[in-house]
CSV table of C-alpha atoms in Angstrom, one decimal:
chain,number,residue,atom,x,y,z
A,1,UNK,CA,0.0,0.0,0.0
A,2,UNK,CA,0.8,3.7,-0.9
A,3,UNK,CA,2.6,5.8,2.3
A,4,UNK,CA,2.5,9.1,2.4
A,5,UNK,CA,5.3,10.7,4.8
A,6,UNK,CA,4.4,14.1,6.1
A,7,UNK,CA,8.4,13.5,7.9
A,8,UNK,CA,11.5,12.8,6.3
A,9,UNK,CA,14.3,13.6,9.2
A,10,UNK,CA,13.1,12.4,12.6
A,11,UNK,CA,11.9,8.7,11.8
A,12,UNK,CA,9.1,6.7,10.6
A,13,UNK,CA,6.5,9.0,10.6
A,14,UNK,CA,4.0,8.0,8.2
A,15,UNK,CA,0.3,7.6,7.7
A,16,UNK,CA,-0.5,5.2,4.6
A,17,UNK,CA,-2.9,6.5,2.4
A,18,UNK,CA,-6.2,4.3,2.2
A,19,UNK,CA,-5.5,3.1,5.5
A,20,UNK,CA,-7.1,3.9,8.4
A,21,UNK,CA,-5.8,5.1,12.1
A,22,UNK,CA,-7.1,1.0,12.8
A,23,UNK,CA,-4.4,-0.3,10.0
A,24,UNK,CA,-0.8,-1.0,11.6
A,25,UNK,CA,1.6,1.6,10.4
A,26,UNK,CA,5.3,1.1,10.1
A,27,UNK,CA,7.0,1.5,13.5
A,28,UNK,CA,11.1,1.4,11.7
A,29,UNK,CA,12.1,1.7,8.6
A,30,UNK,CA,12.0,-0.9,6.3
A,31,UNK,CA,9.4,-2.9,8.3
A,32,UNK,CA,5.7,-2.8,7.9
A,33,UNK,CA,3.0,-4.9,9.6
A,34,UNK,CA,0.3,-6.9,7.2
A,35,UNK,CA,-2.9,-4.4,6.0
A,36,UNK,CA,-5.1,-7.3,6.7
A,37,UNK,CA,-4.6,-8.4,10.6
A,38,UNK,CA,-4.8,-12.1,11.3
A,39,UNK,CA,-7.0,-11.6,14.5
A,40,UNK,CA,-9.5,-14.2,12.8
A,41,UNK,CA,-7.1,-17.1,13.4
A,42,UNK,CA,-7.2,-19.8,15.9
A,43,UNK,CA,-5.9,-18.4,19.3
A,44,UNK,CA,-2.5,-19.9,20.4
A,45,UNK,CA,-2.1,-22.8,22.0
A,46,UNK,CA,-0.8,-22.3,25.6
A,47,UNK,CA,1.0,-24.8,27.6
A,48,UNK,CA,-1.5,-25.8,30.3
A,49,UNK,CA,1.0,-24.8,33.2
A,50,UNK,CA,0.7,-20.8,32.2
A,51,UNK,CA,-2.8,-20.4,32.3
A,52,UNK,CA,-4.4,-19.9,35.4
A,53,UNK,CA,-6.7,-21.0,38.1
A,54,UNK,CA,-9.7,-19.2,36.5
A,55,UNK,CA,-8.4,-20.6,33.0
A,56,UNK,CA,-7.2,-16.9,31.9
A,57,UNK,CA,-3.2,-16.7,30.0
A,58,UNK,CA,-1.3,-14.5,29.0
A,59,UNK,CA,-0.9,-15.3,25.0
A,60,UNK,CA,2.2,-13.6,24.1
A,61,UNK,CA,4.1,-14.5,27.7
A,62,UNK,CA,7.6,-14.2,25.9
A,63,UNK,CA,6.9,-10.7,24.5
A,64,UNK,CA,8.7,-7.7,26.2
A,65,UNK,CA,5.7,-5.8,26.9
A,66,UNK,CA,7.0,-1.9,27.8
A,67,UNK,CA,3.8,-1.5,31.2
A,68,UNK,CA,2.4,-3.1,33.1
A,69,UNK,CA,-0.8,-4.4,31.3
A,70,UNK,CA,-0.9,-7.6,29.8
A,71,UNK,CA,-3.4,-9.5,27.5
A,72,UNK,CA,-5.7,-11.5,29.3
A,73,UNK,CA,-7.3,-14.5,27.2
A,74,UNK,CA,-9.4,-16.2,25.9
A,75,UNK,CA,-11.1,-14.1,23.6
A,76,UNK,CA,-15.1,-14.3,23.8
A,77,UNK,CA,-16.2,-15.0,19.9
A,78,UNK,CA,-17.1,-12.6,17.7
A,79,UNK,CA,-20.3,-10.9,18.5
A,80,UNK,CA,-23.4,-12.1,16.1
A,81,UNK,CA,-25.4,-9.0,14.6
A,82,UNK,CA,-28.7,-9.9,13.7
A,83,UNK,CA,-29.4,-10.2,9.6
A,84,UNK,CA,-31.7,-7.5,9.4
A,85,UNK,CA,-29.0,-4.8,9.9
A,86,UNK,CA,-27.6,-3.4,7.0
A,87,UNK,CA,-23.4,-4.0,7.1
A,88,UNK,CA,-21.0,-2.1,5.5
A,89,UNK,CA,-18.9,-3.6,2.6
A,90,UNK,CA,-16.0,-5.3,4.4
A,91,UNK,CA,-18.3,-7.0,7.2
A,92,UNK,CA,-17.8,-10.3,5.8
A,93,UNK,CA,-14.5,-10.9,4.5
A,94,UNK,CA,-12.6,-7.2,6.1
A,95,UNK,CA,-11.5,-5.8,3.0
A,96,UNK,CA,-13.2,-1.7,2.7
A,97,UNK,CA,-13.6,-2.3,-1.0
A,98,UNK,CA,-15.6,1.4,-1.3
A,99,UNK,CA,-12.7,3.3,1.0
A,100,UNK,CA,-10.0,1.4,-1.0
A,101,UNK,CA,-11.4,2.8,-4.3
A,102,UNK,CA,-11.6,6.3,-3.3
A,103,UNK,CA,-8.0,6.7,-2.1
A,104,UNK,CA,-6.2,9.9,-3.2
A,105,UNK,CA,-9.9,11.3,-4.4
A,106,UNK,CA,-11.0,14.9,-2.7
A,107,UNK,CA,-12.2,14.8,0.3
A,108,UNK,CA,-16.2,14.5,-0.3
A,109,UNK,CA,-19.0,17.5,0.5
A,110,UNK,CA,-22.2,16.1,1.4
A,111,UNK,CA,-25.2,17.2,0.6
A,112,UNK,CA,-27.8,18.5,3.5
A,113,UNK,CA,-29.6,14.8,3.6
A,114,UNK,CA,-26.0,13.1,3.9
A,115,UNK,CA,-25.4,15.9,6.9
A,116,UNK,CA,-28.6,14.8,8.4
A,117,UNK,CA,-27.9,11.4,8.1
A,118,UNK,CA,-24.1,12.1,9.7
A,119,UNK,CA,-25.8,13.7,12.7
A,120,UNK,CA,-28.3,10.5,13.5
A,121,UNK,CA,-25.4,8.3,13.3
A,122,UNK,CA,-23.4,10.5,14.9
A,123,UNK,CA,-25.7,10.8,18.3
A,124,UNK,CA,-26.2,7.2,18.2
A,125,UNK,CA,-22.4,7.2,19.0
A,126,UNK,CA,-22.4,9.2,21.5
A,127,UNK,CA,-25.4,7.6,23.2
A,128,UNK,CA,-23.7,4.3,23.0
A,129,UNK,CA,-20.2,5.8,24.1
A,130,UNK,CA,-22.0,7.1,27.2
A,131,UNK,CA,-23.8,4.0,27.9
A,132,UNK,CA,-20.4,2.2,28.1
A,133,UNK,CA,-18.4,4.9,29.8
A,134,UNK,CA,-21.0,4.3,32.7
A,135,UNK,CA,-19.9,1.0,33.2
A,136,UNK,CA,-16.2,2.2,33.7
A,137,UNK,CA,-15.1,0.9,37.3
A,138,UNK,CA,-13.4,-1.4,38.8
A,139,UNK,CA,-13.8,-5.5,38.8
A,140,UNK,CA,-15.2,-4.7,35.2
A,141,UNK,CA,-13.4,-6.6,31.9
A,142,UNK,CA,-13.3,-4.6,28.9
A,143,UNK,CA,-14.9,-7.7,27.0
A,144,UNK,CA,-18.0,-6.8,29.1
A,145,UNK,CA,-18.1,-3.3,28.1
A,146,UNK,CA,-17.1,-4.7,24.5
A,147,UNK,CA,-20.6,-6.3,24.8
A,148,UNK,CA,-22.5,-3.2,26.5
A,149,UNK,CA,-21.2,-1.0,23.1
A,150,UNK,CA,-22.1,-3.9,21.0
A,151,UNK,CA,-25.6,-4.7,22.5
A,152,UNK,CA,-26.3,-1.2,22.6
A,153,UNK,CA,-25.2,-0.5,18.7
A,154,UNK,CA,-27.8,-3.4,17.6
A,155,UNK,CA,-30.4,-2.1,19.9
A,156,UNK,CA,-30.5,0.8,17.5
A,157,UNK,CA,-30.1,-1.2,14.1
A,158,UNK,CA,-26.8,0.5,13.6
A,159,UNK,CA,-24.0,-2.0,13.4
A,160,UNK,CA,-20.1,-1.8,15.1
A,161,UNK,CA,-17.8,-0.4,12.4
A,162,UNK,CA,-14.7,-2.3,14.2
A,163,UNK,CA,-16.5,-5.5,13.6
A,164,UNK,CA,-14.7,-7.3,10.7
A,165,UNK,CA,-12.2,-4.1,10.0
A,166,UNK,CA,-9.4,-5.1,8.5
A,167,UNK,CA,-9.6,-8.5,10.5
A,168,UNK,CA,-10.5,-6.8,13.9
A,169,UNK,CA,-12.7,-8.9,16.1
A,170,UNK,CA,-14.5,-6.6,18.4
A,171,UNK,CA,-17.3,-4.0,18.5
A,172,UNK,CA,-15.1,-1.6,20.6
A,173,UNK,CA,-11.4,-0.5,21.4
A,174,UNK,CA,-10.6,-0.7,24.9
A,175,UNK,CA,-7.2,0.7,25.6
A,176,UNK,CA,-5.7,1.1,29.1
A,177,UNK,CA,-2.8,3.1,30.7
A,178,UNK,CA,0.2,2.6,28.5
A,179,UNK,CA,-1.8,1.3,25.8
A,180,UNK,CA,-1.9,4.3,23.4
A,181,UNK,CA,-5.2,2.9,20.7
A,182,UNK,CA,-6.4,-0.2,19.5
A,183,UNK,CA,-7.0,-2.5,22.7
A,184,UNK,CA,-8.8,-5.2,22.0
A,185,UNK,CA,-11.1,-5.8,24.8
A,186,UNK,CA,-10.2,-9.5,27.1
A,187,UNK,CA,-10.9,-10.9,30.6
A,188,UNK,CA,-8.2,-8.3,32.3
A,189,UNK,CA,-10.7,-6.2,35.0
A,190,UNK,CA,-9.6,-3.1,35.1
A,191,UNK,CA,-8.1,-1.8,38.3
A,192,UNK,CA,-8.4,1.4,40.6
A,193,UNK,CA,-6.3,3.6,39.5
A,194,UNK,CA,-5.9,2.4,35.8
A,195,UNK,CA,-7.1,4.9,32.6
A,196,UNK,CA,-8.9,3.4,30.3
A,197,UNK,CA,-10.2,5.0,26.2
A,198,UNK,CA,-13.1,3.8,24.8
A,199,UNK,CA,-13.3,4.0,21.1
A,200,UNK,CA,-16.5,4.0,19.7
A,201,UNK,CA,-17.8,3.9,15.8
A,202,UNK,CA,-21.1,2.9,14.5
A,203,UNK,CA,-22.2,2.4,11.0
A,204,UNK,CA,-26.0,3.5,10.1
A,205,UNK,CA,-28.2,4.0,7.1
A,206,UNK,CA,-24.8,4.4,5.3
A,207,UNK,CA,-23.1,6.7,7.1
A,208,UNK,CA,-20.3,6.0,10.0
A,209,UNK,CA,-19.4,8.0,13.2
A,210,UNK,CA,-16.1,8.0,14.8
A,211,UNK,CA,-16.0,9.1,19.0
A,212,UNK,CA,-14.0,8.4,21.9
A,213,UNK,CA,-12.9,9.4,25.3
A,214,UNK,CA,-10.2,8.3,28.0
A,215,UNK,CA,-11.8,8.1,31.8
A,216,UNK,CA,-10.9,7.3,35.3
A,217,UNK,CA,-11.5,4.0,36.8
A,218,UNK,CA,-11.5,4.9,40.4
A,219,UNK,CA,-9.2,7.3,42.0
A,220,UNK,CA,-6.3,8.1,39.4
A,221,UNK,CA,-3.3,9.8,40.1
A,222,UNK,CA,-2.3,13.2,39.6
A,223,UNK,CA,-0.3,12.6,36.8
A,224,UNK,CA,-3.4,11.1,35.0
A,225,UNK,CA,-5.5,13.5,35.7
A,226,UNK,CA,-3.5,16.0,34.3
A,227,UNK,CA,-3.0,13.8,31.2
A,228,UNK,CA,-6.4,13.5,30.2
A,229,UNK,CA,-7.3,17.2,30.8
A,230,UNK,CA,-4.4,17.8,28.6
A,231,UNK,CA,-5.7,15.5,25.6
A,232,UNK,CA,-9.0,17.1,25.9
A,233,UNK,CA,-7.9,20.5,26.0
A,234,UNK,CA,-5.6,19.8,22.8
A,235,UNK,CA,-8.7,18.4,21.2
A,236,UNK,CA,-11.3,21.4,22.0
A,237,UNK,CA,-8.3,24.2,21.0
A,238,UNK,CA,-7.9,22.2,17.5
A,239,UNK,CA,-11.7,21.9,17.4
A,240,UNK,CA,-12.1,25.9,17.5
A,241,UNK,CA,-9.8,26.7,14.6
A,242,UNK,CA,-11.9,24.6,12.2
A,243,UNK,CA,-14.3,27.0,9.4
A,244,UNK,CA,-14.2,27.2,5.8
A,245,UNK,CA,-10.5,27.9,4.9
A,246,UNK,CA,-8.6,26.5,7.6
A,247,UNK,CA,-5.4,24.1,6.5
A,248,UNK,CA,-5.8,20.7,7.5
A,249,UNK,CA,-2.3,21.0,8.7
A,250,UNK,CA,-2.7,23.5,10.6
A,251,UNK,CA,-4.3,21.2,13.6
A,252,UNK,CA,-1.0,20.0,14.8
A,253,UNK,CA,0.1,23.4,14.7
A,254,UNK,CA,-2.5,23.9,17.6
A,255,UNK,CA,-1.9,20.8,19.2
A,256,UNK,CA,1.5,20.4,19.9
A,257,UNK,CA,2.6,23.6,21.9
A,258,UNK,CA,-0.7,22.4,24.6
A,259,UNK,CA,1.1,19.0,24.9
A,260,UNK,CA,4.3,20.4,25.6
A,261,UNK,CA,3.7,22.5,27.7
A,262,UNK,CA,2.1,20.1,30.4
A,263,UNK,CA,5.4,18.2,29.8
A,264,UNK,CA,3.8,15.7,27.4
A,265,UNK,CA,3.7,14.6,23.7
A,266,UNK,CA,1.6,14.2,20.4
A,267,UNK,CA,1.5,10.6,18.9
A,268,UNK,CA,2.9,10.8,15.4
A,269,UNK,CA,2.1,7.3,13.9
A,270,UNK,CA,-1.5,7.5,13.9
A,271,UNK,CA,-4.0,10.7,12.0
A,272,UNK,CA,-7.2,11.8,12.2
A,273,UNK,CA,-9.2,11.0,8.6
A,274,UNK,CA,-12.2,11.9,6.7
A,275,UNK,CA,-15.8,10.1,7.4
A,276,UNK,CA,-18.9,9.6,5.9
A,277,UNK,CA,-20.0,6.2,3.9
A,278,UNK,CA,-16.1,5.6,4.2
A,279,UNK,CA,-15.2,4.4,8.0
A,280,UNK,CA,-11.9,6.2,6.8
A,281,UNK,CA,-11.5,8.2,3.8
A,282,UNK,CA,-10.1,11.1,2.7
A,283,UNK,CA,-8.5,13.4,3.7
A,284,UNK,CA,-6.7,10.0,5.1
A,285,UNK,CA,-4.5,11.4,7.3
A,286,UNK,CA,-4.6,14.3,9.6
A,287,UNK,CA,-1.7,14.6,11.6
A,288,UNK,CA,-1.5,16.3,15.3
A,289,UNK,CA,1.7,17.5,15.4
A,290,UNK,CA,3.2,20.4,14.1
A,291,UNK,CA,5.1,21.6,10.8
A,292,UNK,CA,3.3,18.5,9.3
A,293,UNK,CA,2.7,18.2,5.4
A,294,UNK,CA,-0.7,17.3,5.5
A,295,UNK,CA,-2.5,18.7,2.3
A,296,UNK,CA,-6.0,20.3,2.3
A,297,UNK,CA,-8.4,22.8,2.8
A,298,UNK,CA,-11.4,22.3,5.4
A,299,UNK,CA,-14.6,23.3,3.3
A,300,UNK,CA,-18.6,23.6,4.2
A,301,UNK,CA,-20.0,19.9,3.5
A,302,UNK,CA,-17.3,18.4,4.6
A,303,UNK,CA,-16.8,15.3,7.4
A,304,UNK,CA,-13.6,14.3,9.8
A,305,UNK,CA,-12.2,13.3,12.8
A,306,UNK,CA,-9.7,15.4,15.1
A,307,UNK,CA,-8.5,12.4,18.0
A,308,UNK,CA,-5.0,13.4,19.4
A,309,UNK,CA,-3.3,10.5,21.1
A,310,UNK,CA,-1.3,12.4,23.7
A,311,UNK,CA,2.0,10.5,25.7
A,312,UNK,CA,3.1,11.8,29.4
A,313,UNK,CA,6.6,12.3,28.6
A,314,UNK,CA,8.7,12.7,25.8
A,315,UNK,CA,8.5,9.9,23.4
A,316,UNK,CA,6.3,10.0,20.9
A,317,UNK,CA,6.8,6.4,19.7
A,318,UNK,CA,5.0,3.4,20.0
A,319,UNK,CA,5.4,-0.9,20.2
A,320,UNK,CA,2.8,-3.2,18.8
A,321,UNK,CA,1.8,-6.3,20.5
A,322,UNK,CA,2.1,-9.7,18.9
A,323,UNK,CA,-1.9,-8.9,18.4
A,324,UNK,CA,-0.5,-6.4,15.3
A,325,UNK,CA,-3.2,-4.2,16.9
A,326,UNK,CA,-2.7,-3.1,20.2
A,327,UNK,CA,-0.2,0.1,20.3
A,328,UNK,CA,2.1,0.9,23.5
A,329,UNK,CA,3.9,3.6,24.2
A,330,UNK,CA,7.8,2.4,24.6
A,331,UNK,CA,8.7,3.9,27.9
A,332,UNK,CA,5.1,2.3,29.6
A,333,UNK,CA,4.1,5.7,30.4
A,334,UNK,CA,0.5,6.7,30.1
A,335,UNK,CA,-1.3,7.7,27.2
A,336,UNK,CA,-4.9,9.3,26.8
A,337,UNK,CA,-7.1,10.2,24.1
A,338,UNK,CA,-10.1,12.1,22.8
A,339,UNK,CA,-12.2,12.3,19.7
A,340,UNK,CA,-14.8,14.1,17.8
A,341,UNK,CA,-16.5,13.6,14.4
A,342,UNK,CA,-16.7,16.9,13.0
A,343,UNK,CA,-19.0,18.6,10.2
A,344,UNK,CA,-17.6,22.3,8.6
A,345,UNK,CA,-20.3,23.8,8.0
A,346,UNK,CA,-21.0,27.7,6.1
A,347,UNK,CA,-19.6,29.6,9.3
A,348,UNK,CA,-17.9,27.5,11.3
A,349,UNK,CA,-18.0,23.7,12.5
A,350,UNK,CA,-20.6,21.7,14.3
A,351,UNK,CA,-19.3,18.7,16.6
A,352,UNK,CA,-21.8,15.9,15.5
A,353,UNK,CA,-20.7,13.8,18.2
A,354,UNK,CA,-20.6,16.6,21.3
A,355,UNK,CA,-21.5,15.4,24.6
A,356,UNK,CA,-21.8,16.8,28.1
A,357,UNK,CA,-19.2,18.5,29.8
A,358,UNK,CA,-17.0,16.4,32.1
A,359,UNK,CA,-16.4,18.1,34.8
A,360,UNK,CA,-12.9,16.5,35.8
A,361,UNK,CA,-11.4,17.1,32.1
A,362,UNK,CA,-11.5,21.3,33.2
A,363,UNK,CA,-10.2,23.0,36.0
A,364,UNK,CA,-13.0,25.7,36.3
């Protein structure tokens, strides 16, 4: 697949064109994962001394993780969605044919029914994003909020635009603590203390909506707190500068001095995209961080994503687990997340996926 690099001195920093923030991107040069994920295969066999007294393992014991969080399997099978809901193209065998042939077009202007149909999917998100953030505590797995957002996606006929991605397995992505995006939810509960995004995308009448949000489980630490008030705050700043006109680059411009200056850093590896009937299409990649060469002109009509991945610390860079999913930062420091589907409309922008206002995300 075609790469387009937006950096050509400090490292890998590349966003593949056609493929979306859920697609593995090259972590070093000259290595690439696969485009299609083998998450479908049989799990591992696991010697019967390493899994334990309530028959949960560890799949990939040998792998140097960089945290403290660890896989915790077996994996529940995929979730069934009833017939009657329609499916986007790759449901079945994980291949976006439609998103695949629009790569490198213009980003697309819908037309006022297309906007209307953007903002009923794009509620349904957040209703089904708040619906699992409520069961965020601890003792909880992340495969039983995996089946809150899936149960509660169905319940509208709207179906889980993870499902069947590129070879992802699950109606949600659950990451925690170190984990920066892409979790796939397991039997780990999740502990006081622990941070945990929920990434939530639903697919309805033919349009998708794209949403998440990093949250507490318990009492977190300072540190956390002032991590995830930090990603937010980079996220509403970026948010205000989009209207008719505005450079798609010019996000990370916004982005990156917020980070900084709470001592942390903007994820380079993964972009925000375009969305509509594509789950990602163009513009394919909108990068956070600053003196990018992202391309393009935000214009009335049109459809993205803005979802900053912000580090603690200074290292931008990530690990993938064996999973060829699941991305870690490399120090096992913290990472948080936010994420709005946004529409530009004649005067400004309208955040289709706008919830209430948490009140521990702002210090007023």
């Amino acid at each position: 697949m075609h790469e387009v690099s937006f950096e050509k001195e400090k490292g890998p920093i590349s966003a593949r064109k056609n493929v979306s923030r859920l697609d593995v991107y090259a972590t070093s040069v000259g290595k690439s994962h696969k485009a299609i994920h083998q998450l479908a295969s049989p799990q591992p066999r696991i010697a019967q001394s390493s899994v334990d007294k309530d028959g949960t393992y560890n799949p990939f014991s040998t792998f140097r993780f960089t945290g403290s969080v660890r896989p915790t399997y077996p994996l529940a099978p995929k979730r069934e969605v009833p017939p009657h809901i329609q499916r986007p193209d790759y449901a079945e065998d994980g291949i976006p044919v439609s998103e695949n042939e629009r790569a490198g077009q213009p980003p697309r202007i819908l037309t006022p029914e297309e906007q209307e149909k953007m903002r009923t999917v794009c509620r349904m998100g957040r209703e089904i994003l708040d619906a699992a953030a409520s069961h965020v505590k601890p003792g909880v797995t992340t495969e039983e909020i995996d089946e809150v957002v899936h149960n509660e996606t169905i319940k509208r006929n709207a179906f889980p635009s993870t499902l069947g991605y590129r070879g992802f397995s699950k109606s949600v992505c659950t990451s925690v603590n170190e984990v920066i995006c892409h979790g796939i939810p397991d039997k780990r509960k999740l502990q006081e203390g622990d941070i945990v995004n929920l990434d939530v995308s639903v697919y309805y009448d033919g349009f998708h909506s794209d949403l998440n949000a990093t949250y507490p489980v318990g009492q977190v630490d300072d540190e956390s707190k002032n991590l995830m008030k930090t990603t937010r705050r980079c996220l509403d700043e970026a948010i205000k500068i989009c209207k008719p006109g505005t450079l798609f680059r010019d996000i990370g411009k916004v982005i990156e001095p917020i980070a900084r200056k709470s001592n942390c850093t903007v994820v380079r590896t993964y972009c925000a995209h375009g969305i509509n009937s594509e789950f990602h299409g163009p513009p394919s990649a909108i990068p956070h961080y600053a003196k990018n060469r992202a391309i393009g002109t935000m214009k009335p009509g049109m459809t993205f994503t803005i979802e900053p991945m912000i580090n603690l610390g200074t290292n931008w860079d990530l690990v993938h687990w064996p999973d060829d999913w699941t991305a870690a930062t490399v120090d096992g420091k913290r990472s948080a997340q936010f994420e709005e589907t946004l529409l530009i409309t004649e005067t400004g922008v309208e955040v289709l996926t706008a919830g209430a206002r948490r009140a521990d995300l702002y210090d007023e």
